[in-house]
Amino acid sequence: MSVSTAATDQTVCAPLPVLGRDVTVPLVTGGEVTYAALDYAASAPALQRVWDDVAAYAPYYGSVHRGAGYLSQLSTDLFENARKAVAEFLGCRESDQVIFTRSTTDSLNLLARTLPADCQVFVFETEHHASLLPWQDAQVTYLDAPRTPRQAVETLERALADRTVSIEGGHRPALVCVTGASNVTGELWPVRELAAAAHAHGARIVLDAAQLAPHHPVDIRELGVDWVAFSGHKLYAPFGSGVLAGRADWLRAAEPYLAGGGASRKVTRRTDGGVDVEWHESAARHEAGSPNVIGAYSIASACKALTEAGWDSLVAREQHLVRTVREGLAEVPEVRILSLFGDEAPRVGVISFVVEGWNSSHFAAALSAEYGIGVRDGLFCAHPLVRTLLGSDPQSQGECGAPEAAPGEKSLNAVRVSFGAGTPDEHVERFVTAVKELVAEGAKWTYRTEDGRCVPAV
């Protein structure tokens, strides 16, 4: 597929410029159009500010914590200052640690490796797989999908009250894992109330903020959570970096997530031929190997850009886009928006839906090929949640199957549109118009399944 860039004035009204805002893509029906990137929930485009900051630093790149040279010292300072910037962005407590990881998935797997013996984990079935699956070595209680925020809190309170008593007669250590904003419905979860419930029952709580942090301020102290995890690539910061921030005690007590240079403070040979290792107690304990300094710096740059832009104005404008999409889709009787908590629930710019008579993969392919709009289709790495939301609703097989669906579930998939601070009004307006035209008139092209994807037939 060929792409090109061209100057455009269609990016007005987006408060934070992003890369790719002037990329044009070919349409299967002929001609080109400025690409409408509406898949922010998967990976948000990089902020222009982030790209510029990284480009300015790149000539000065050097090893971190490894050298005495000027560039090495500069890179080390930049890396550690990035840690401070993230701590400030998250409202970390003075005793908290900020650990740089590869992603939210990596962060939560790291935390899973630090759980004390006999720790019980409580997680709703509505979670993204990144926060649903890392706890396999612990005793896990999966909680049913709640239908109101209040029900979520009550469900957790009951589960914690009934949790297993240890041999010593007291409660085992416990951890609650919960999302801040659903990657499927965009709905905000009652994090503060869930944290209070967890602490009232002697449990700790980790917040998966992958979908919350790009859209809404996240403050560890205000929310009352013990840890926060998020990914840079969803926060307008590419280069494969993430964050786990929060309480230090479990992190210091656990063996390093990875064993190697940087995590070790002292290594000595024993007389029996083995080695003794003294591990760092700082964040370096779980950051073995050469750190991704550019990834960390890009996250810090994005944190600063979002803060300086002002959350009040960013949130207000995003809610305008949310209303535009939801009101537009509501005008199409064949469209059903997926929701746990109902139409009035607060949400970020993530909306999933199904269209009567369409397989969602086919619909997403037509949006791309005929309108230059990029969305996501499938089960969104949240299979239990999407299955719960779709239930047994009949959907047409269509011309293409769902890329993630198991045999016998080819119609069990949805379309997700997501956006944020770099989205111009024109993109969401074009999306709403495209949905209405496709439902009313059908696709202008024919499609087939190729390598598990729905693509235009040639």
PDB file of C-alpha atoms in Angstrom, residues 3-12 18-27 31-38 367-368 370-374 422 424 426-428 430-431:
ATOM      1  CA  VAL A   3       0.944   6.483   1.203  1.00  0.00           C
ATOM      2  CA  SER A   4       1.759  10.101   0.713  1.00  0.00           C
ATOM      3  CA  THR A   5       1.552  13.349   2.619  1.00  0.00           C
ATOM      4  CA  ALA A   6       0.006  16.594   1.568  1.00  0.00           C
ATOM      5  CA  ALA A   7      -0.730  19.882   3.262  1.00  0.00           C
ATOM      6  CA  THR A   8      -4.256  20.125   4.588  1.00  0.00           C
ATOM      7  CA  ASP A   9      -6.341  22.557   6.588  1.00  0.00           C
ATOM      8  CA  GLN A  10      -8.621  19.804   7.916  1.00  0.00           C
ATOM      9  CA  THR A  11      -6.727  19.453  11.178  1.00  0.00           C
ATOM     10  CA  VAL A  12      -8.101  22.642  12.710  1.00  0.00           C
ATOM     11  CA  VAL A  18      -0.109  14.764  15.949  1.00  0.00           C
ATOM     12  CA  LEU A  19       2.029  13.078  13.336  1.00  0.00           C
ATOM     13  CA  GLY A  20       0.120  11.722  10.364  1.00  0.00           C
ATOM     14  CA  ARG A  21      -2.446  14.491  10.362  1.00  0.00           C
ATOM     15  CA  ASP A  22      -1.619  15.279   6.731  1.00  0.00           C
ATOM     16  CA  VAL A  23      -1.210  11.714   5.397  1.00  0.00           C
ATOM     17  CA  THR A  24      -3.399  10.884   2.415  1.00  0.00           C
ATOM     18  CA  VAL A  25      -4.462   7.355   1.488  1.00  0.00           C
ATOM     19  CA  PRO A  26      -5.984   5.924  -1.696  1.00  0.00           C
ATOM     20  CA  LEU A  27      -9.659   4.972  -1.891  1.00  0.00           C
ATOM     21  CA  GLY A  31      -8.856   9.272  -5.624  1.00  0.00           C
ATOM     22  CA  GLU A  32      -7.256  10.007  -2.253  1.00  0.00           C
ATOM     23  CA  VAL A  33      -8.385  11.430   1.050  1.00  0.00           C
ATOM     24  CA  THR A  34      -6.731  12.621   4.239  1.00  0.00           C
ATOM     25  CA  TYR A  35      -6.555   9.631   6.554  1.00  0.00           C
ATOM     26  CA  ALA A  36      -8.928   9.720   9.523  1.00  0.00           C
ATOM     27  CA  ALA A  37      -7.117   7.886  12.334  1.00  0.00           C
ATOM     28  CA  LEU A  38      -9.903   6.755  14.659  1.00  0.00           C
ATOM     29  CA  LEU A 367     -14.905   2.398   6.209  1.00  0.00           C
ATOM     30  CA  SER A 368     -11.215   2.107   5.412  1.00  0.00           C
ATOM     31  CA  GLU A 370     -14.140   3.619   0.691  1.00  0.00           C
ATOM     32  CA  TYR A 371     -13.785   6.526   3.160  1.00  0.00           C
ATOM     33  CA  GLY A 372     -10.182   6.494   4.391  1.00  0.00           C
ATOM     34  CA  ILE A 373     -11.263   5.925   8.002  1.00  0.00           C
ATOM     35  CA  GLY A 374      -9.245   3.664  10.290  1.00  0.00           C
ATOM     36  CA  GLY A 422      -5.254  15.005  18.099  1.00  0.00           C
ATOM     37  CA  PRO A 424     -10.028  17.078  14.211  1.00  0.00           C
ATOM     38  CA  GLU A 426     -13.789  16.598  10.344  1.00  0.00           C
ATOM     39  CA  HIS A 427     -12.665  13.050  11.118  1.00  0.00           C
ATOM     40  CA  VAL A 428     -15.570  12.223  13.415  1.00  0.00           C
ATOM     41  CA  ARG A 430     -16.788  11.998   8.164  1.00  0.00           C
ATOM     42  CA  PHE A 431     -17.127   8.839  10.233  1.00  0.00           C
TER      43      PHE A 431
END
